[in-house]
């Protein structure tokens, strides 16, 4: 990320959710009325115009050509994480922490979080822009959210938690979406050490990319093209897991892997009628603290 700007990829994910929201009511996975507020003017206009079928088709084709599979993968993964999060609330989770929250609006748009305290932690640029947007577009800050800022590659979550008296005794779900692929190996390890501090029956829901796409982008459809786009955005991917090694890695932090699904699988689960290809290197996992 450029030091003086918000994340461009956070804008794109907000655009994807805004486009899904404009679909007809019987054809959309979810509704996110807040996503459009985080978009720059031309993307807001595109989102509003997408209610017309011919324009929607043009927008979808443009995204597909530039980043194959990203749109359907992003939409399906949003719904998948929503459902995983709901399952953890049903299992007794009492608070939610969103690491690298970006323009995630789950604390507002998901009814089952209305009475659940949510802590959002993100890079200062993105977090401050989000707070300003909530105040200017919605009129106030959501009462169930606390906002904190941190640079995950440079600062300590433990220090932040101590400063703000985080409660590690509450069963907690940590959402870590769209972040791990931008961090260092040490930052990943330190974050899992932080998550390990929460009580048993706490959960982490996180995304990661298959390590092979970092070593050989051409081994996945659209991989080389994506890396060119990321280079332009100065948002390079730096870390990935090998899926077959993830379970053992999590055990070292007293966590049991419960789910690990790739884009092909969660797209098939939620969007069987939207047959895009690409973004197969992107995955969602959930683990529980023993």
mmCIF file of C-alpha atoms in Angstrom:
data_model
loop_
_atom_site.group_PDB
_atom_site.id
_atom_site.type_symbol
_atom_site.label_atom_id
_atom_site.label_comp_id
_atom_site.label_asym_id
_atom_site.label_seq_id
_atom_site.Cartn_x
_atom_site.Cartn_y
_atom_site.Cartn_z
ATOM 1 C CA UNK A 1 0.000 0.000 0.000
ATOM 2 C CA UNK A 2 1.175 3.525 -0.718
ATOM 3 C CA UNK A 3 1.813 5.225 2.589
ATOM 4 C CA UNK A 4 -0.523 8.155 1.856
ATOM 5 C CA UNK A 5 -3.453 6.250 0.343
ATOM 6 C CA UNK A 6 -6.092 3.681 1.245
ATOM 7 C CA UNK A 7 -5.842 0.170 -0.154
ATOM 8 C CA UNK A 8 -6.934 -0.063 -3.787
ATOM 9 C CA UNK A 9 -7.836 -3.718 -3.370
ATOM 10 C CA UNK A 10 -10.145 -2.734 -0.492
ATOM 11 C CA UNK A 11 -11.920 -0.453 -2.983
ATOM 12 C CA UNK A 12 -12.284 -3.302 -5.451
ATOM 13 C CA UNK A 13 -13.820 -5.611 -2.837
ATOM 14 C CA UNK A 14 -16.277 -2.849 -1.882
ATOM 15 C CA UNK A 15 -17.113 -2.472 -5.590
ATOM 16 C CA UNK A 16 -17.787 -6.205 -5.905
ATOM 17 C CA UNK A 17 -20.174 -6.077 -2.936
ATOM 18 C CA UNK A 18 -21.865 -2.962 -4.292
ATOM 19 C CA UNK A 19 -22.391 -4.660 -7.652
ATOM 20 C CA UNK A 20 -23.888 -7.722 -5.948
ATOM 21 C CA UNK A 21 -26.244 -5.469 -3.999
ATOM 22 C CA UNK A 22 -27.613 -4.012 -7.257
ATOM 23 C CA UNK A 23 -28.635 -7.431 -8.581
ATOM 24 C CA UNK A 24 -32.295 -8.408 -8.484
ATOM 25 C CA UNK A 25 -33.473 -9.601 -5.085
ATOM 26 C CA UNK A 26 -33.959 -13.216 -6.169
ATOM 27 C CA UNK A 27 -30.479 -13.458 -7.693
ATOM 28 C CA UNK A 28 -28.056 -11.990 -5.133
ATOM 29 C CA UNK A 29 -26.135 -13.668 -2.342
ATOM 30 C CA UNK A 30 -26.318 -10.733 0.055
ATOM 31 C CA UNK A 31 -27.062 -7.034 0.287
ATOM 32 C CA UNK A 32 -24.468 -4.473 1.358
ATOM 33 C CA UNK A 33 -26.026 -1.014 1.156
ATOM 34 C CA UNK A 34 -22.934 0.540 2.748
ATOM 35 C CA UNK A 35 -20.287 -0.658 0.283
ATOM 36 C CA UNK A 36 -21.054 2.017 -2.316
ATOM 37 C CA UNK A 37 -20.098 4.774 0.143
ATOM 38 C CA UNK A 38 -16.447 3.681 0.092
ATOM 39 C CA UNK A 39 -16.076 3.956 -3.666
ATOM 40 C CA UNK A 40 -14.498 6.796 -5.587
ATOM 41 C CA UNK A 41 -16.901 8.706 -7.845
ATOM 42 C CA UNK A 42 -16.435 6.729 -11.077
ATOM 43 C CA UNK A 43 -16.823 3.394 -9.291
ATOM 44 C CA UNK A 44 -19.951 4.635 -7.484
ATOM 45 C CA UNK A 45 -21.382 5.634 -10.850
ATOM 46 C CA UNK A 46 -20.540 2.226 -12.343
ATOM 47 C CA UNK A 47 -22.192 0.505 -9.400
ATOM 48 C CA UNK A 48 -25.391 2.527 -9.728
ATOM 49 C CA UNK A 49 -25.548 1.985 -13.493
ATOM 50 C CA UNK A 50 -25.077 -1.773 -13.087
ATOM 51 C CA UNK A 51 -28.819 -2.100 -12.447
ATOM 52 C CA UNK A 52 -29.116 -2.063 -16.254
ATOM 53 C CA UNK A 53 -28.359 -5.492 -17.689
ATOM 54 C CA UNK A 54 -26.282 -4.305 -20.639
ATOM 55 C CA UNK A 55 -24.085 -2.132 -18.427
ATOM 56 C CA UNK A 56 -23.751 -4.882 -15.827
ATOM 57 C CA UNK A 57 -22.554 -7.227 -18.538
ATOM 58 C CA UNK A 58 -19.979 -4.674 -19.717
ATOM 59 C CA UNK A 59 -18.696 -4.095 -16.148
ATOM 60 C CA UNK A 60 -18.479 -7.810 -15.418
ATOM 61 C CA UNK A 61 -16.645 -8.494 -18.695
ATOM 62 C CA UNK A 62 -14.196 -5.659 -17.986
ATOM 63 C CA UNK A 63 -13.380 -7.024 -14.518
ATOM 64 C CA UNK A 64 -13.139 -10.578 -15.837
ATOM 65 C CA UNK A 65 -10.722 -9.520 -18.566
ATOM 66 C CA UNK A 66 -8.516 -7.613 -16.127
ATOM 67 C CA UNK A 67 -8.594 -10.029 -13.158
ATOM 68 C CA UNK A 68 -10.061 -13.397 -14.225
ATOM 69 C CA UNK A 69 -12.314 -14.930 -11.584
ATOM 70 C CA UNK A 70 -11.846 -12.171 -9.004
ATOM 71 C CA UNK A 71 -15.442 -10.918 -9.017
ATOM 72 C CA UNK A 72 -17.246 -14.213 -8.498
ATOM 73 C CA UNK A 73 -14.548 -15.430 -6.116
ATOM 74 C CA UNK A 74 -14.822 -12.257 -4.020
ATOM 75 C CA UNK A 75 -18.614 -12.408 -3.861
ATOM 76 C CA UNK A 76 -18.740 -16.114 -2.999
ATOM 77 C CA UNK A 77 -16.010 -15.776 -0.363
ATOM 78 C CA UNK A 78 -17.903 -12.873 1.265
ATOM 79 C CA UNK A 79 -21.002 -15.035 1.661
ATOM 80 C CA UNK A 80 -18.961 -18.030 2.782
ATOM 81 C CA UNK A 81 -17.246 -16.012 5.534
ATOM 82 C CA UNK A 82 -20.633 -14.545 6.556
ATOM 83 C CA UNK A 83 -21.953 -18.079 7.027
ATOM 84 C CA UNK A 84 -18.849 -19.274 8.887
ATOM 85 C CA UNK A 85 -19.067 -16.264 11.187
ATOM 86 C CA UNK A 86 -22.740 -16.935 11.904
ATOM 87 C CA UNK A 87 -21.932 -20.539 12.818
ATOM 88 C CA UNK A 88 -19.388 -19.347 15.390
ATOM 89 C CA UNK A 89 -21.887 -16.908 16.925
ATOM 90 C CA UNK A 90 -24.357 -19.789 17.167
ATOM 91 C CA UNK A 91 -21.620 -21.754 18.968
ATOM 92 C CA UNK A 92 -21.283 -19.139 21.705
ATOM 93 C CA UNK A 93 -18.851 -16.495 20.441
ATOM 94 C CA UNK A 94 -19.296 -13.210 22.346
ATOM 95 C CA UNK A 95 -17.067 -10.784 20.425
ATOM 96 C CA UNK A 96 -15.635 -10.355 16.924
ATOM 97 C CA UNK A 97 -12.277 -8.900 15.941
ATOM 98 C CA UNK A 98 -11.667 -7.990 12.300
ATOM 99 C CA UNK A 99 -7.984 -7.709 11.429
ATOM 100 C CA UNK A 100 -7.215 -5.641 8.341
ATOM 101 C CA UNK A 101 -10.892 -4.684 8.252
ATOM 102 C CA UNK A 102 -10.662 -2.672 5.045
ATOM 103 C CA UNK A 103 -14.162 -1.644 4.018
ATOM 104 C CA UNK A 104 -15.781 -4.699 5.623
ATOM 105 C CA UNK A 105 -19.298 -3.712 6.750
ATOM 106 C CA UNK A 106 -20.335 -6.955 8.455
ATOM 107 C CA UNK A 107 -20.891 -5.233 11.808
ATOM 108 C CA UNK A 108 -23.604 -3.128 10.146
ATOM 109 C CA UNK A 109 -25.149 -5.383 7.519
ATOM 110 C CA UNK A 110 -25.387 -8.687 9.446
ATOM 111 C CA UNK A 111 -28.353 -8.673 11.813
ATOM 112 C CA UNK A 112 -26.853 -11.366 14.038
ATOM 113 C CA UNK A 113 -24.000 -8.972 14.966
ATOM 114 C CA UNK A 114 -26.262 -6.182 16.237
ATOM 115 C CA UNK A 115 -25.683 -7.125 19.878
ATOM 116 C CA UNK A 116 -22.109 -8.405 19.447
ATOM 117 C CA UNK A 117 -19.169 -6.051 20.128
ATOM 118 C CA UNK A 118 -16.907 -5.762 17.101
ATOM 119 C CA UNK A 119 -13.308 -4.533 17.131
ATOM 120 C CA UNK A 120 -11.876 -3.412 13.774
ATOM 121 C CA UNK A 121 -8.108 -3.097 13.386
ATOM 122 C CA UNK A 122 -6.489 -1.781 10.218
ATOM 123 C CA UNK A 123 -3.789 0.370 8.660
ATOM 124 C CA UNK A 124 -4.263 4.033 9.687
ATOM 125 C CA UNK A 125 -4.923 5.233 6.112
ATOM 126 C CA UNK A 126 -7.789 2.830 5.493
ATOM 127 C CA UNK A 127 -9.203 2.975 9.018
ATOM 128 C CA UNK A 128 -9.337 6.780 9.166
ATOM 129 C CA UNK A 129 -10.950 6.955 5.726
ATOM 130 C CA UNK A 130 -13.562 4.424 6.845
ATOM 131 C CA UNK A 131 -14.366 6.389 10.007
ATOM 132 C CA UNK A 132 -14.689 9.612 8.013
ATOM 133 C CA UNK A 133 -16.948 7.886 5.479
ATOM 134 C CA UNK A 134 -19.248 6.500 8.162
ATOM 135 C CA UNK A 135 -19.574 9.951 9.718
ATOM 136 C CA UNK A 136 -20.186 11.786 6.434
ATOM 137 C CA UNK A 137 -22.304 9.231 4.565
ATOM 138 C CA UNK A 138 -24.206 7.511 7.383
ATOM 139 C CA UNK A 139 -24.155 10.333 9.903
ATOM 140 C CA UNK A 140 -22.600 8.539 12.847
ATOM 141 C CA UNK A 141 -20.226 5.781 13.855
ATOM 142 C CA UNK A 142 -21.831 2.390 14.472
ATOM 143 C CA UNK A 143 -22.246 1.922 18.229
ATOM 144 C CA UNK A 144 -21.137 -1.723 18.286
ATOM 145 C CA UNK A 145 -17.741 -1.082 16.634
ATOM 146 C CA UNK A 146 -14.442 0.072 18.097
ATOM 147 C CA UNK A 147 -11.790 1.217 15.608
ATOM 148 C CA UNK A 148 -8.030 0.839 16.145
ATOM 149 C CA UNK A 149 -5.108 1.472 13.790
ATOM 150 C CA UNK A 150 -1.920 -0.532 13.295
ATOM 151 C CA UNK A 151 0.684 -1.377 10.644
ATOM 152 C CA UNK A 152 0.756 -5.180 10.883
ATOM 153 C CA UNK A 153 4.279 -5.433 9.498
ATOM 154 C CA UNK A 154 5.726 -2.917 11.977
ATOM 155 C CA UNK A 155 3.617 -2.887 15.149
ATOM 156 C CA UNK A 156 2.561 -5.358 17.824
ATOM 157 C CA UNK A 157 -1.008 -6.547 18.311
ATOM 158 C CA UNK A 158 -0.087 -7.504 21.871
ATOM 159 C CA UNK A 159 0.834 -3.904 22.681
ATOM 160 C CA UNK A 160 -2.385 -2.661 21.087
ATOM 161 C CA UNK A 161 -4.403 -5.207 23.080
ATOM 162 C CA UNK A 162 -2.723 -4.206 26.327
ATOM 163 C CA UNK A 163 -3.229 -0.515 25.629
ATOM 164 C CA UNK A 164 -6.962 -0.997 25.050
ATOM 165 C CA UNK A 165 -7.601 -3.825 27.542
ATOM 166 C CA UNK A 166 -8.767 -6.503 25.124
ATOM 167 C CA UNK A 167 -10.694 -9.288 26.870
ATOM 168 C CA UNK A 168 -9.040 -12.612 26.019
ATOM 169 C CA UNK A 169 -11.452 -14.544 28.260
ATOM 170 C CA UNK A 170 -14.428 -14.006 25.933
ATOM 171 C CA UNK A 171 -14.992 -16.607 23.207
ATOM 172 C CA UNK A 172 -13.959 -14.615 20.145
ATOM 173 C CA UNK A 173 -14.012 -14.939 16.390
ATOM 174 C CA UNK A 174 -11.137 -13.282 14.565
ATOM 175 C CA UNK A 175 -11.787 -12.494 10.888
ATOM 176 C CA UNK A 176 -8.654 -12.008 8.846
ATOM 177 C CA UNK A 177 -9.809 -11.557 5.253
ATOM 178 C CA UNK A 178 -7.631 -10.472 2.352
ATOM 179 C CA UNK A 179 -4.563 -9.763 4.492
ATOM 180 C CA UNK A 180 -2.150 -12.685 4.939
ATOM 181 C CA UNK A 181 -0.892 -12.532 1.343
ATOM 182 C CA UNK A 182 0.488 -9.018 1.951
ATOM 183 C CA UNK A 183 2.455 -9.764 5.144
ATOM 184 C CA UNK A 184 5.832 -11.172 6.115
ATOM 185 C CA UNK A 185 6.237 -14.665 7.522
ATOM 186 C CA UNK A 186 7.096 -13.170 10.921
ATOM 187 C CA UNK A 187 3.976 -10.977 10.879
ATOM 188 C CA UNK A 188 1.859 -14.055 10.139
ATOM 189 C CA UNK A 189 3.437 -15.993 13.009
ATOM 190 C CA UNK A 190 3.064 -13.103 15.440
ATOM 191 C CA UNK A 191 -0.602 -12.688 14.532
ATOM 192 C CA UNK A 192 -1.369 -16.346 15.161
ATOM 193 C CA UNK A 193 0.481 -16.058 18.486
ATOM 194 C CA UNK A 194 -1.864 -13.191 19.319
ATOM 195 C CA UNK A 195 -4.957 -15.186 18.307
ATOM 196 C CA UNK A 196 -3.697 -18.097 20.416
ATOM 197 C CA UNK A 197 -4.170 -15.943 23.544
ATOM 198 C CA UNK A 198 -7.957 -16.122 23.294
ATOM 199 C CA UNK A 199 -9.878 -18.651 25.329
ATOM 200 C CA UNK A 200 -10.839 -22.109 24.092
ATOM 201 C CA UNK A 201 -13.731 -22.282 21.616
ATOM 202 C CA UNK A 202 -12.514 -19.095 19.932
ATOM 203 C CA UNK A 203 -12.208 -19.124 16.156
ATOM 204 C CA UNK A 204 -10.160 -17.617 13.375
ATOM 205 C CA UNK A 205 -11.570 -17.272 9.858
ATOM 206 C CA UNK A 206 -8.915 -16.216 7.378
ATOM 207 C CA UNK A 207 -8.030 -16.131 3.713
ATOM 208 C CA UNK A 208 -4.736 -17.094 2.145
ATOM 209 C CA UNK A 209 -3.269 -17.755 -1.269
ATOM 210 C CA UNK A 210 -1.758 -21.013 -2.423
ATOM 211 C CA UNK A 211 2.012 -20.643 -2.105
ATOM 212 C CA UNK A 212 2.486 -21.979 -5.636
ATOM 213 C CA UNK A 213 1.063 -18.773 -7.143
ATOM 214 C CA UNK A 214 3.923 -16.816 -5.562
ATOM 215 C CA UNK A 215 6.552 -19.212 -6.870
ATOM 216 C CA UNK A 216 4.993 -19.747 -10.294
ATOM 217 C CA UNK A 217 2.148 -17.317 -11.126
ATOM 218 C CA UNK A 218 1.697 -18.912 -14.539
ATOM 219 C CA UNK A 219 0.578 -22.174 -12.936
ATOM 220 C CA UNK A 220 -2.842 -20.590 -12.280
ATOM 221 C CA UNK A 221 -5.227 -18.984 -14.759
ATOM 222 C CA UNK A 222 -4.776 -15.211 -14.595
ATOM 223 C CA UNK A 223 -1.909 -15.401 -12.118
ATOM 224 C CA UNK A 224 0.707 -13.577 -14.179
ATOM 225 C CA UNK A 225 -1.758 -10.868 -15.204
ATOM 226 C CA UNK A 226 -2.840 -10.342 -11.596
ATOM 227 C CA UNK A 227 0.742 -9.871 -10.427
ATOM 228 C CA UNK A 228 1.251 -7.196 -13.073
ATOM 229 C CA UNK A 229 -1.807 -5.337 -11.748
ATOM 230 C CA UNK A 230 -0.622 -5.682 -8.138
ATOM 231 C CA UNK A 231 2.764 -4.283 -9.125
ATOM 232 C CA UNK A 232 1.051 -1.195 -10.544
ATOM 233 C CA UNK A 233 -0.933 -0.762 -7.325
ATOM 234 C CA UNK A 234 2.181 -1.251 -5.163
ATOM 235 C CA UNK A 235 0.285 -3.973 -3.302
ATOM 236 C CA UNK A 236 2.527 -6.974 -3.914
ATOM 237 C CA UNK A 237 1.695 -10.401 -2.526
ATOM 238 C CA UNK A 238 4.409 -11.708 -0.240
ATOM 239 C CA UNK A 239 3.145 -14.804 1.590
ATOM 240 C CA UNK A 240 1.217 -17.992 0.951
ATOM 241 C CA UNK A 241 0.555 -21.400 2.493
ATOM 242 C CA UNK A 242 0.608 -24.824 0.944
ATOM 243 C CA UNK A 243 -2.865 -26.226 1.763
ATOM 244 C CA UNK A 244 -1.477 -29.644 2.711
ATOM 245 C CA UNK A 245 0.735 -28.022 5.364
ATOM 246 C CA UNK A 246 -1.841 -25.696 6.921
ATOM 247 C CA UNK A 247 -3.304 -28.110 9.478
ATOM 248 C CA UNK A 248 0.074 -28.871 11.070
ATOM 249 C CA UNK A 249 1.002 -25.192 11.059
ATOM 250 C CA UNK A 250 -2.153 -24.280 12.979
ATOM 251 C CA UNK A 251 -1.604 -27.074 15.511
ATOM 252 C CA UNK A 252 1.557 -25.278 16.619
ATOM 253 C CA UNK A 253 -0.755 -22.481 17.818
ATOM 254 C CA UNK A 254 -3.183 -24.886 19.570
ATOM 255 C CA UNK A 255 -5.713 -24.564 16.746
ATOM 256 C CA UNK A 256 -7.611 -27.251 14.878
ATOM 257 C CA UNK A 257 -8.375 -26.674 11.203
ATOM 258 C CA UNK A 258 -12.123 -27.058 10.589
ATOM 259 C CA UNK A 259 -12.563 -25.757 7.048
ATOM 260 C CA UNK A 260 -10.249 -25.066 4.124
ATOM 261 C CA UNK A 261 -11.933 -24.367 0.816
ATOM 262 C CA UNK A 262 -10.594 -22.972 -2.450
ATOM 263 C CA UNK A 263 -12.280 -20.554 -4.837
ATOM 264 C CA UNK A 264 -13.470 -23.334 -7.148
ATOM 265 C CA UNK A 265 -15.270 -24.995 -4.228
ATOM 266 C CA UNK A 266 -16.897 -21.987 -2.598
ATOM 267 C CA UNK A 267 -17.857 -20.549 -5.982
ATOM 268 C CA UNK A 268 -19.521 -23.869 -6.835
ATOM 269 C CA UNK A 269 -21.274 -23.856 -3.445
ATOM 270 C CA UNK A 270 -22.692 -20.337 -3.677
ATOM 271 C CA UNK A 271 -22.631 -19.396 -7.369
ATOM 272 C CA UNK A 272 -23.249 -22.581 -9.357
ATOM 273 C CA UNK A 273 -24.914 -20.573 -12.150
ATOM 274 C CA UNK A 274 -22.064 -18.077 -12.572
ATOM 275 C CA UNK A 275 -19.404 -20.101 -14.316
ATOM 276 C CA UNK A 276 -16.290 -17.936 -14.119
ATOM 277 C CA UNK A 277 -12.842 -19.411 -14.027
ATOM 278 C CA UNK A 278 -9.761 -17.984 -12.332
ATOM 279 C CA UNK A 279 -8.615 -16.996 -8.842
ATOM 280 C CA UNK A 280 -8.301 -20.695 -7.955
ATOM 281 C CA UNK A 281 -5.264 -19.858 -5.799
ATOM 282 C CA UNK A 282 -7.433 -17.982 -3.264
ATOM 283 C CA UNK A 283 -8.669 -19.930 -0.229
ATOM 284 C CA UNK A 284 -10.718 -19.539 2.979
ATOM 285 C CA UNK A 285 -9.923 -21.436 6.180
ATOM 286 C CA UNK A 286 -11.439 -21.638 9.665
ATOM 287 C CA UNK A 287 -9.817 -23.012 12.819
ATOM 288 C CA UNK A 288 -10.877 -23.311 16.457
ATOM 289 C CA UNK A 289 -8.719 -22.748 19.542
ATOM 290 C CA UNK A 290 -8.378 -25.886 21.643
#
